[in-house]
PDB file of C-alpha atoms in Angstrom:
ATOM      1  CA  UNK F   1      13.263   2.395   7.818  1.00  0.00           C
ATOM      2  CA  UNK F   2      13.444  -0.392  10.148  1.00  0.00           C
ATOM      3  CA  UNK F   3      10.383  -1.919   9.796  1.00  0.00           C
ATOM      4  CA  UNK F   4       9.835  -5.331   9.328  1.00  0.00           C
ATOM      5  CA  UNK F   5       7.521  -6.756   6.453  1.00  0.00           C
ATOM      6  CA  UNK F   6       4.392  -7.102   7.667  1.00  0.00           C
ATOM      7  CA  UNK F   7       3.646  -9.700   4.949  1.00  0.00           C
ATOM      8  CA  UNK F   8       7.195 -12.662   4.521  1.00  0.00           C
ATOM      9  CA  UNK F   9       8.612 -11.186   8.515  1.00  0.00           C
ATOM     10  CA  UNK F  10      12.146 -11.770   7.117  1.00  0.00           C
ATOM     11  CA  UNK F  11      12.931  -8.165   5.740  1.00  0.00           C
ATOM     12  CA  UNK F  12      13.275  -4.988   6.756  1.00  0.00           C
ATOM     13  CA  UNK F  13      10.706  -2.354   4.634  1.00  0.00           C
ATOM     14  CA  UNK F  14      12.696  -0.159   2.153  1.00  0.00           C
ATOM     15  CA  UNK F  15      11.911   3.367   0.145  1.00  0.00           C
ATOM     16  CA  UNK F  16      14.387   4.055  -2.733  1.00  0.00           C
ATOM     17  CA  UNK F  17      15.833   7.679  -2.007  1.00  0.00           C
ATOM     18  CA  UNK F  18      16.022   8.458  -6.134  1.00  0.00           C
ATOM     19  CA  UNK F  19      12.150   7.378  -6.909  1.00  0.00           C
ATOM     20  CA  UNK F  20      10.096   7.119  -3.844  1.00  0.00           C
ATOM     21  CA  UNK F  21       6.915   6.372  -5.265  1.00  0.00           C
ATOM     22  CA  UNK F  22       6.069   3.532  -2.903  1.00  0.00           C
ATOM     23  CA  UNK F  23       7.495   1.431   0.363  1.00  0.00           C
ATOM     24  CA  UNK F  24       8.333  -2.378  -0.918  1.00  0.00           C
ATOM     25  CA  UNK F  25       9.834  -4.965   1.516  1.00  0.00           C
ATOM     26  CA  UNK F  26      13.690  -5.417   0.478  1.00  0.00           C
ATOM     27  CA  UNK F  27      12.607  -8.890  -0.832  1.00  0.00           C
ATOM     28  CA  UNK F  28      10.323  -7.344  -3.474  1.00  0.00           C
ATOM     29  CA  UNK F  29      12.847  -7.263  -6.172  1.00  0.00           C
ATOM     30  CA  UNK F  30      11.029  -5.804  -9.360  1.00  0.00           C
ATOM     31  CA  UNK F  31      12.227  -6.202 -12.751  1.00  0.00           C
ATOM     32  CA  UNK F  32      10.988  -4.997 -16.369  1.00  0.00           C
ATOM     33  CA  UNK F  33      10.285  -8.300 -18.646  1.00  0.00           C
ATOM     34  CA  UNK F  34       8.915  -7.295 -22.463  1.00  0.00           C
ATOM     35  CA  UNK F  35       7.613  -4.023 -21.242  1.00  0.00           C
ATOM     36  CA  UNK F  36       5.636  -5.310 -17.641  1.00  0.00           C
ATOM     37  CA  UNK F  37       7.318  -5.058 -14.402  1.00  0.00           C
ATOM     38  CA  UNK F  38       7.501  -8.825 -12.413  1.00  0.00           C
ATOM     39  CA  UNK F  39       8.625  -9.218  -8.883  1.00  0.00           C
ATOM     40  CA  UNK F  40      12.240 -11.699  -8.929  1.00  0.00           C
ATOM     41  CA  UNK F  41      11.958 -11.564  -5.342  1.00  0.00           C
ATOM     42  CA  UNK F  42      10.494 -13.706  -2.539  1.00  0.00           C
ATOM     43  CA  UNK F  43       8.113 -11.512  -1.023  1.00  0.00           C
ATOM     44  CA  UNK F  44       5.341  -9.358  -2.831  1.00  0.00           C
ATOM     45  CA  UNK F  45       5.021  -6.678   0.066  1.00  0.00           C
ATOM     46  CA  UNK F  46       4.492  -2.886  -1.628  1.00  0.00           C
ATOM     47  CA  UNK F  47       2.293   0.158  -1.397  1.00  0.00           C
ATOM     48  CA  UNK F  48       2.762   2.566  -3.816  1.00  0.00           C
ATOM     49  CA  UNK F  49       1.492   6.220  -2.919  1.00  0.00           C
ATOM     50  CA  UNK F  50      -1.030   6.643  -5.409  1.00  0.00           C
ATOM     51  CA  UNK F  51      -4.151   4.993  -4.132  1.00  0.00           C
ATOM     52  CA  UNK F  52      -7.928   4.850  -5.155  1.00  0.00           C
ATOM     53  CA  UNK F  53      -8.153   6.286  -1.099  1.00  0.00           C
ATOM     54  CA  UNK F  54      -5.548   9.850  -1.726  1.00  0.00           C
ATOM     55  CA  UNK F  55      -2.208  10.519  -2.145  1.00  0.00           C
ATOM     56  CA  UNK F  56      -0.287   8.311   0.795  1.00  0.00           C
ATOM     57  CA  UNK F  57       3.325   8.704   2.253  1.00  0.00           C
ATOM     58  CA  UNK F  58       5.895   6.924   4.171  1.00  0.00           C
ATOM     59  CA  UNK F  59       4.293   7.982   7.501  1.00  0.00           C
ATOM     60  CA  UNK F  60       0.740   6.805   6.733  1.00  0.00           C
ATOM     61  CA  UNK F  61       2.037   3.432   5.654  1.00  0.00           C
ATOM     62  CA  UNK F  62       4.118   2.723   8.332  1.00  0.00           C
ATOM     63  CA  UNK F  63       0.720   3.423   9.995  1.00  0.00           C
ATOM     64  CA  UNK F  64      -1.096   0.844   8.414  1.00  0.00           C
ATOM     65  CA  UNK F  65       1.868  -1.799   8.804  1.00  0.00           C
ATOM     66  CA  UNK F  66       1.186  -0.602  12.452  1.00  0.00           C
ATOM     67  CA  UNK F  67      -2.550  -1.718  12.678  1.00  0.00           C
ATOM     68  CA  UNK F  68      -3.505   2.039  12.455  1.00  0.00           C
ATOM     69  CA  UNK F  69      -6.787   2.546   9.594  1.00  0.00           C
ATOM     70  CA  UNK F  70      -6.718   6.041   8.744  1.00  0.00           C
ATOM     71  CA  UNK F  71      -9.817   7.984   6.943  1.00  0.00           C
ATOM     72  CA  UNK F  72      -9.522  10.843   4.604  1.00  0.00           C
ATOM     73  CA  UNK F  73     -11.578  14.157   4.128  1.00  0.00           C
ATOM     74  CA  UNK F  74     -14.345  12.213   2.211  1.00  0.00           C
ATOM     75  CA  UNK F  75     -14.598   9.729   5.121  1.00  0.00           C
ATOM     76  CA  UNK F  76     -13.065   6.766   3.195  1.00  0.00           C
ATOM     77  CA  UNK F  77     -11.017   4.729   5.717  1.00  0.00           C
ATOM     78  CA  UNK F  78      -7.708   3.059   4.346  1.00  0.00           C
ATOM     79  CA  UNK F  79      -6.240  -0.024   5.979  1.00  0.00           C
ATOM     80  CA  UNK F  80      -3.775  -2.946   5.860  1.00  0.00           C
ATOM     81  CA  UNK F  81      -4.994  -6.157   4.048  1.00  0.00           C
ATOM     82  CA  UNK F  82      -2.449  -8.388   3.654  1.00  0.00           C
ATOM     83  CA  UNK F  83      -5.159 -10.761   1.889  1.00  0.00           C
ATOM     84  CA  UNK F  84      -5.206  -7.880  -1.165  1.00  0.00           C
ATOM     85  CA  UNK F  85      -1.883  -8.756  -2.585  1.00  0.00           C
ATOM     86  CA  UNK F  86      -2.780  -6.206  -5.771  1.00  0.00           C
ATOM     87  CA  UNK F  87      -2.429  -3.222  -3.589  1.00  0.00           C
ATOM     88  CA  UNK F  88      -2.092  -4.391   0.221  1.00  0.00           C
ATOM     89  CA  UNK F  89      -4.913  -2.374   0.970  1.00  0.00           C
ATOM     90  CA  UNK F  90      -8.832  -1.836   1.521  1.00  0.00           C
ATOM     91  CA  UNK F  91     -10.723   0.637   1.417  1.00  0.00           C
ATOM     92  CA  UNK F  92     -13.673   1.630   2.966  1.00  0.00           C
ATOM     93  CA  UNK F  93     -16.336   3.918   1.191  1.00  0.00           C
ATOM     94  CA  UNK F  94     -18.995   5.993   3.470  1.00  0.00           C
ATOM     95  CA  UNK F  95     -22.415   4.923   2.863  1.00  0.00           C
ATOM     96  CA  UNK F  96     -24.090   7.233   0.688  1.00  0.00           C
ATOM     97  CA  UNK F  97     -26.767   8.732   2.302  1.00  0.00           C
ATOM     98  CA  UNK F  98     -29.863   8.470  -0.403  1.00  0.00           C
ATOM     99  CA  UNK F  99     -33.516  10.099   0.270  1.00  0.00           C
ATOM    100  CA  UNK F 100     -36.661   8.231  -0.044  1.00  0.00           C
ATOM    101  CA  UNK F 101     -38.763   9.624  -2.596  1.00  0.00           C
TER     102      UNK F 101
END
């Protein structure tokens, strides 16, 4: 995948072929420390697939690293926020439609 991080620009976005749960920059170096997992690496970039949004996958990411928002079946729209750094995401809900009693 030779895409570069959207969030450091020095690396080149990477999916492990043996657990591809999520797309991490190569600099996002994980590591378990008394039972948590902590980034070792220099850059924090990663979106795993399971989102509050829908199931996602390497094509809809590289999407959103492209500037693309995408919006699911229930009208929620998905898109690229550097600024989140839990998830690297935001979501937008549809307004519910109430009616005035």
């Amino acid at each position: 995948m030779a895409t570069l991080c959207p969030l450091c620009k020095k690396a080149n976005l990477i999916q492990k072929e043996k657990n591809p749960k999520d797309v991490r920059c190569a600099n996002y170096k994980p590591k378990k420390v008394d039972g948590e997992f902590v980034n070792t690496g220099s850059c924090d970039f990663h979106i795993n697939f399971k989102s509050n949004w829908g199931t996602l996958n390497t094509k809809i990411i590289l999407d959103l690293v492209n500037g693309k928002s995408i919006e699911n079946k229930d009208g929620a729209i998905i898109s690229l926020d550097l600024e989140n750094t839990d998830f690297f995401t935001k979501i937008e809900y549809p307004d519910e439609n109430f009616v005035e009693l």
